[in-house]
Rosetta silent file (secondary structure, phi, psi, omega in degrees, C-alpha in Angstrom):
SEQUENCE: XXXXXXXXXXXXXXXXXXXXXXXXXXXXXXXXXXXXXXXXXXXXXXXXXXXXXXXXXXXXXXXXXXXXXXXXXXXXXXXXXXXXXXXXXXXXXXXXXXXXXXXXXXXXXXXXXXXXXXXXXXXXXXXXXXXXXXXXXXXXXXXXXXXXXXXXXXXXXXXXXXXXXXXXXXXXXXXXX
SCORE:     score description
SCORE:     0.000 S_00000001
   1 L     0.000  128.624 -176.166   -0.054   -0.024    0.017 S_00000001
   2 L   -76.053  149.889  173.796    1.420    3.348   -1.079 S_00000001
   3 L   -86.241  163.753  177.092    1.938    6.206    1.434 S_00000001
   4 H   -60.139  -35.913  178.068    0.468    9.602    0.918 S_00000001
   5 H   -58.554  -29.423  178.179    4.004   11.071    0.236 S_00000001
   6 H   -72.599  -38.468  172.853    4.218    8.913   -2.873 S_00000001
   7 H   -65.774  -39.940  173.026    0.924   10.473   -4.074 S_00000001
   8 H   -56.996  -43.378  179.952    2.169   13.947   -3.243 S_00000001
   9 H   -61.958  -33.983  176.580    5.189   13.398   -5.369 S_00000001
  10 H   -83.888  -21.381 -175.423    3.054   12.603   -8.323 S_00000001
  11 L  -131.405   59.576 -173.490    0.444   15.275   -7.533 S_00000001
  12 H   -58.361  -18.417 -179.601    2.445   18.027   -5.869 S_00000001
  13 H   -72.685  -10.268  172.121   -0.280   20.690   -6.124 S_00000001
  14 H   -69.401  -28.387 -169.789   -2.115   18.869   -3.362 S_00000001
  15 H   -60.262  -29.990  177.129    0.417   19.598   -0.756 S_00000001
  16 H   -62.671  -15.661  179.791   -0.716   23.108   -0.134 S_00000001
  17 H   -98.915    2.185  177.690   -3.886   21.751    1.322 S_00000001
  18 L   -57.698  129.589  174.908   -2.232   19.402    3.831 S_00000001
  19 L   -92.858  115.738 -176.629   -3.495   20.016    7.306 S_00000001
  20 L   -65.353  139.570  172.286   -0.499   20.148    9.785 S_00000001
  21 L    85.683   -4.368 -178.365   -1.184   17.988   12.754 S_00000001
  22 L    86.445  161.418 -177.431   -4.071   16.148   11.195 S_00000001
  23 L   -96.900  -12.885  177.458   -7.823   16.869   10.963 S_00000001
  24 L    71.656   50.425  172.742   -9.141   14.714   13.871 S_00000001
  25 L   -72.051  135.644  176.655  -11.721   12.609   12.137 S_00000001
  26 L   -82.556   87.509 -170.617  -13.576   10.440   14.661 S_00000001
  27 H   -66.859  -34.776  178.919  -12.954    7.162   13.075 S_00000001
  28 H   -59.632  -44.439 -178.863  -14.723    5.051   15.728 S_00000001
  29 H   -66.911  -49.531  179.983  -17.911    7.091   15.268 S_00000001
  30 H   -53.615  -55.180 -170.769  -17.611    7.025   11.403 S_00000001
  31 H   -68.792  -28.462  174.461  -16.952    3.342   11.187 S_00000001
  32 H   -70.081  -39.830  172.837  -19.719    2.534   13.671 S_00000001
  33 H   -63.058  -40.310  176.602  -22.127    4.555   11.566 S_00000001
  34 H   -66.532  -45.152 -179.020  -20.845    2.957    8.422 S_00000001
  35 L    96.581   14.652 -176.560  -20.800   -0.509    9.815 S_00000001
  36 L  -156.229  155.021  159.513  -17.243   -1.324    8.558 S_00000001
  37 L   -71.542  162.588  175.235  -13.644   -0.300    9.032 S_00000001
  38 L  -121.673  161.210  178.582  -12.109    1.585    6.161 S_00000001
  39 L   -54.616  142.082 -176.716   -8.636    1.155    4.409 S_00000001
  40 H   -64.400  -41.972 -178.072   -5.690    2.605    6.306 S_00000001
  41 H   -61.297  -40.030  176.917   -4.445    4.584    3.227 S_00000001
  42 H   -68.635  -39.518  172.188   -7.806    6.354    2.948 S_00000001
  43 H   -55.888  -44.928  176.380   -7.725    7.037    6.628 S_00000001
  44 H   -61.354  -47.020  178.060   -4.349    8.550    6.350 S_00000001
  45 H   -57.173  -47.307 -176.001   -5.440   10.702    3.378 S_00000001
  46 H   -69.259  -28.038  178.391   -8.535   11.860    5.259 S_00000001
  47 H   -79.376  -25.570 -176.341   -6.537   12.818    8.346 S_00000001
  48 H   -94.909  -16.379 -174.926   -4.134   14.828    6.149 S_00000001
  49 L  -140.596  154.771  173.102   -6.431   16.505    3.691 S_00000001
  50 L   -89.603 -174.118  176.902   -9.918   17.997    3.340 S_00000001
  51 E   -51.168  136.980 -178.535  -12.163   17.102    0.348 S_00000001
  52 E  -117.314  133.060  170.883   -9.927   17.375   -2.751 S_00000001
  53 E  -115.771  114.199 -172.558  -11.044   18.381   -6.266 S_00000001
  54 E   -98.065  127.008  178.064   -8.337   17.477   -8.781 S_00000001
  55 L    41.160   38.944  173.801   -8.284   19.528  -12.035 S_00000001
  56 L    55.675   35.897  178.532  -11.931   20.586  -11.728 S_00000001
  57 L  -138.809  -45.780 -173.404  -12.852   17.007  -12.527 S_00000001
  58 E  -114.638  124.984  178.775  -12.404   14.458   -9.794 S_00000001
  59 E  -108.495  111.284  179.162  -13.857   15.115   -6.264 S_00000001
  60 E   -91.677  114.681 -177.083  -12.338   12.820   -3.557 S_00000001
  61 L   -81.874  101.677  178.268  -14.851   12.689   -0.805 S_00000001
  62 L  -107.956  142.150 -178.057  -13.040   12.718    2.598 S_00000001
  63 L   -63.740  144.099  178.998  -15.002   12.864    5.822 S_00000001
  64 L   -98.418  128.656  175.477  -15.211   16.160    7.600 S_00000001
  65 L   -51.056  131.031  178.287  -14.566   16.198   11.392 S_00000001
  66 L    97.502  -16.472  179.031  -17.837   16.649   13.237 S_00000001
  67 L  -124.851   35.577 -178.756  -19.885   15.186   10.274 S_00000001
  68 H   -60.045  -44.634 -178.639  -18.665   11.568   10.392 S_00000001
  69 H   -63.992  -37.723  179.149  -22.232   10.167   10.639 S_00000001
  70 H   -66.781  -38.462  179.496  -23.332   12.218    7.634 S_00000001
  71 H   -67.588  -43.187  177.237  -20.471   11.055    5.559 S_00000001
  72 H   -60.454  -44.403  178.854  -21.134    7.431    6.582 S_00000001
  73 H   -62.129  -44.622  177.829  -24.963    7.822    5.925 S_00000001
  74 H   -54.297  -41.809 -174.306  -24.168    9.212    2.364 S_00000001
  75 H   -77.540  -38.431  179.611  -22.136    6.075    1.609 S_00000001
  76 H   -66.303  -31.626 -172.785  -24.754    3.626    3.075 S_00000001
  77 L  -116.440   42.988 -175.423  -27.568    5.314    1.190 S_00000001
  78 L   -71.383   97.526 -172.475  -26.070    5.820   -2.272 S_00000001
  79 H   -66.413  -38.093 -175.830  -29.320    6.268   -4.242 S_00000001
  80 H   -64.245  -47.515 -179.133  -27.603    6.442   -7.631 S_00000001
  81 H   -59.986  -52.360  179.082  -25.804    2.986   -7.018 S_00000001
  82 H   -52.129  -42.938 -178.245  -29.091    1.540   -5.626 S_00000001
  83 H   -67.481  -35.254 -178.694  -30.966    2.677   -8.763 S_00000001
  84 H   -65.199  -43.710 -177.229  -28.276    1.206  -11.091 S_00000001
  85 H   -59.431  -44.766  176.806  -28.435   -1.942   -9.164 S_00000001
  86 H   -67.803  -19.694  174.012  -32.245   -2.161   -9.344 S_00000001
  87 L   -93.856    0.588  177.527  -32.026   -1.544  -13.115 S_00000001
  88 L    82.291   21.947 -170.178  -29.509   -4.345  -13.564 S_00000001
  89 L  -116.406   37.799  173.183  -26.716   -1.970  -14.589 S_00000001
  90 L  -127.653   23.233 -179.432  -23.958   -2.918  -12.071 S_00000001
  91 L    51.381 -124.634 -178.068  -22.680   -6.056  -13.675 S_00000001
  92 L  -101.862   18.904 -176.406  -21.990   -8.412  -10.720 S_00000001
  93 L   -86.726  152.076  175.961  -21.467   -5.465   -8.231 S_00000001
  94 L  -131.021  154.263  173.388  -23.897   -4.820   -5.351 S_00000001
  95 E   -71.091  143.872  170.565  -24.468   -1.842   -3.042 S_00000001
  96 L   -69.418  142.601   24.214  -23.050   -1.833    0.335 S_00000001
  97 L  -100.044   14.363  170.795  -24.080   -3.043    3.035 S_00000001
  98 L   -55.669  150.096  179.474  -24.551   -6.227    1.101 S_00000001
  99 L   -55.139  124.189 -174.332  -21.612   -8.557    1.390 S_00000001
 100 L    80.867    0.991 -171.209  -18.945   -7.409   -0.964 S_00000001
 101 L   -66.402  161.129 -179.393  -20.958   -4.299   -1.684 S_00000001
 102 E   -93.523  142.732  179.837  -19.542   -1.026   -3.074 S_00000001
 103 E  -123.425  125.766  177.882  -18.780    2.012   -1.056 S_00000001
 104 E   -78.481  148.473  174.071  -18.084    5.296   -2.833 S_00000001
 105 E  -131.426   -9.625  178.525  -15.191    7.449   -2.247 S_00000001
 106 E  -162.951  156.063  174.477  -14.993    9.738   -5.175 S_00000001
 107 E  -143.118  162.289  176.180  -16.919   11.011   -8.352 S_00000001
 108 E  -106.802  159.761  178.415  -16.092   12.950  -11.359 S_00000001
 109 L   -75.904   -4.766  178.813  -17.969   16.002  -12.704 S_00000001
 110 L  -100.885    2.504  178.273  -18.456   13.974  -15.891 S_00000001
 111 L   104.399    3.562  174.977  -20.499   11.262  -14.123 S_00000001
 112 L   -87.403  149.530 -178.183  -17.922    8.665  -13.249 S_00000001
 113 E  -123.770  140.609 -176.036  -18.037    7.012   -9.902 S_00000001
 114 E  -117.781  128.059 -176.594  -15.194    5.555   -7.745 S_00000001
 115 E  -133.817  172.332  162.746  -15.815    2.826   -5.109 S_00000001
 116 E  -103.862  152.835  160.233  -14.243    0.166   -2.976 S_00000001
 117 E  -104.756  125.046 -167.232  -15.539   -3.301   -3.249 S_00000001
 118 L   -87.469   56.679  172.852  -15.818   -4.306    0.384 S_00000001
 119 L  -162.372  141.110    8.227  -14.339   -7.727    0.169 S_00000001
 120 L   -73.473 -170.574 -169.104  -12.236   -9.438    1.295 S_00000001
 121 L   -63.887  -30.973 -175.504  -12.596   -8.893    5.014 S_00000001
 122 L   -80.653  111.776  179.106   -9.386   -6.840    5.301 S_00000001
 123 H   -56.510  -33.855  178.450  -10.221   -3.250    4.182 S_00000001
 124 H   -62.957  -11.524 -179.330   -6.602   -2.771    3.220 S_00000001
 125 H  -106.155   -0.469 -179.248   -7.139   -5.469    0.427 S_00000001
 126 L   -65.835  130.643  173.684  -10.346   -3.838   -1.033 S_00000001
 127 L   -74.249  154.985  167.842  -10.032   -3.072   -4.752 S_00000001
 128 E   -84.535  137.626  174.859  -10.994    0.188   -6.422 S_00000001
 129 E  -121.713  139.560 -177.145  -13.842   -0.097   -8.750 S_00000001
 130 E  -123.983  128.739  161.957  -14.750    2.583  -11.355 S_00000001
 131 E  -104.077  110.945 -175.298  -17.924    3.095  -13.170 S_00000001
 132 L   -72.486  160.851  179.841  -17.386    5.293  -16.070 S_00000001
 133 L   -65.220  -13.377  177.353  -20.075    7.762  -17.246 S_00000001
 134 L   -83.238   -4.053 -176.266  -20.290    5.451  -20.384 S_00000001
 135 L    91.561   -2.198  174.447  -21.496    2.567  -18.080 S_00000001
 136 L   -74.807  144.861  178.210  -18.319    0.594  -18.247 S_00000001
 137 E  -118.334  140.775 -178.459  -17.028   -0.953  -15.012 S_00000001
 138 E  -137.937  148.044 -179.021  -13.341   -1.552  -14.232 S_00000001
 139 E  -128.153  132.107  175.090  -11.684   -3.012  -11.175 S_00000001
 140 E  -120.545  128.144 -175.754   -8.196   -2.292   -9.923 S_00000001
 141 L   -77.367   51.651 -179.154   -6.362   -4.360   -7.229 S_00000001
 142 L  -133.723  167.301  169.703   -5.035   -1.318   -5.508 S_00000001
 143 L   -89.408 -174.569 -175.443   -6.106    1.028   -2.737 S_00000001
 144 H   -63.038  -52.733 -176.852   -7.140    4.693   -3.045 S_00000001
 145 H   -65.271  -42.248  179.837   -3.826    6.275   -2.702 S_00000001
 146 H   -66.178  -35.745  178.850   -2.076    3.876   -5.024 S_00000001
 147 H   -59.175  -54.655  179.848   -4.929    4.280   -7.493 S_00000001
 148 H   -59.914  -41.557  171.919   -4.758    8.060   -7.443 S_00000001
 149 H   -62.185  -42.418  172.856   -0.955    7.974   -7.734 S_00000001
 150 H   -63.667  -41.137  178.795   -1.203    5.623  -10.665 S_00000001
 151 H   -63.113  -53.912 -175.855   -3.830    7.643  -12.507 S_00000001
 152 H   -78.531  -15.316  171.053   -1.906   10.907  -12.078 S_00000001
 153 L   -93.768    3.526  174.161    1.459    9.319  -12.621 S_00000001
 154 L    61.135   37.197  168.806    0.010    7.652  -15.774 S_00000001
 155 L  -105.926   -8.507  169.928    0.786    4.090  -14.747 S_00000001
 156 L  -126.351  128.887 -179.329   -2.913    3.190  -14.439 S_00000001
 157 L  -102.854  118.377  177.167   -5.312    3.762  -17.334 S_00000001
 158 L   -97.088  113.649  177.717   -8.995    4.030  -16.573 S_00000001
 159 L   -57.655  143.019  172.061  -11.073    3.116  -19.545 S_00000001
 160 L    84.054    7.885  175.227  -13.698    5.555  -20.662 S_00000001
 161 L   -74.082  147.960  176.188  -12.041    8.577  -19.124 S_00000001
 162 L   -54.401  154.393 -173.856  -11.875   11.864  -21.181 S_00000001
 163 L   -63.544  -37.413 -177.858   -8.850   12.109  -23.573 S_00000001
 164 L   -85.597   17.577  179.737   -7.461   14.995  -21.587 S_00000001
 165 L  -106.127  120.697    0.367   -7.534   12.997  -18.316 S_00000001
 166 L   -89.025  159.672  175.033   -5.328   13.404  -16.441 S_00000001
 167 L   -67.865  162.923 -178.138   -3.926   16.844  -17.366 S_00000001
 168 L   -69.216  -38.229  175.747   -0.214   17.267  -17.536 S_00000001
 169 L  -128.507   80.013 -175.984   -0.067   19.486  -14.451 S_00000001
 170 L   -54.935  135.797  165.180   -3.318   18.981  -12.524 S_00000001
 171 L   -79.184  143.679  177.800   -4.546   21.699  -10.332 S_00000001
 172 E  -128.981  129.595  171.309   -5.873   20.657   -6.850 S_00000001
 173 E  -101.312  131.702  172.840   -8.477   22.504   -4.786 S_00000001
 174 E  -106.511  118.696  173.545   -8.977   21.666   -1.145 S_00000001
 175 E   -83.833  102.963 -169.150  -12.443   22.280    0.214 S_00000001
 176 L   -71.763  157.713 -175.204  -11.561   23.265    3.776 S_00000001
 177 L   -67.347    0.000    0.000  -13.630   22.151    6.703 S_00000001
């Protein structure tokens, strides 16, 4: 599992948003509300950064201290994913909290959605799943930080993304708490 510093090396524009000393997310409350632990790389990213918007395209949803239950609720009640599932448009994926269900962690302004598949039992082994706005599904056997570093370092290609994704020098906006 990659460390945040490796993502920062690939996406240096994000470092200006790093919160010195951490953000103080109440992980016990968040994970109790969600009903599962979360991957350690995501927890580290969420402690170091607010919500990040990369190149006015990809919004990485990181929980805000004091709104842990709201963040968890939004993941458990993902209406778009539930609708796709009910229409039979999720291939073999199911919404969380079903076993192995998907939990969202990011979306794009073009309609792409980024999830974890909550299986196997160890959250650090959860793969990243992407549903492109074209309806294609792709799975990557990496965590969030490694996925983002791979996408922005151009070692991971996500089918169906716009031709100009990622930009040569992506800008990063941090949505402060």
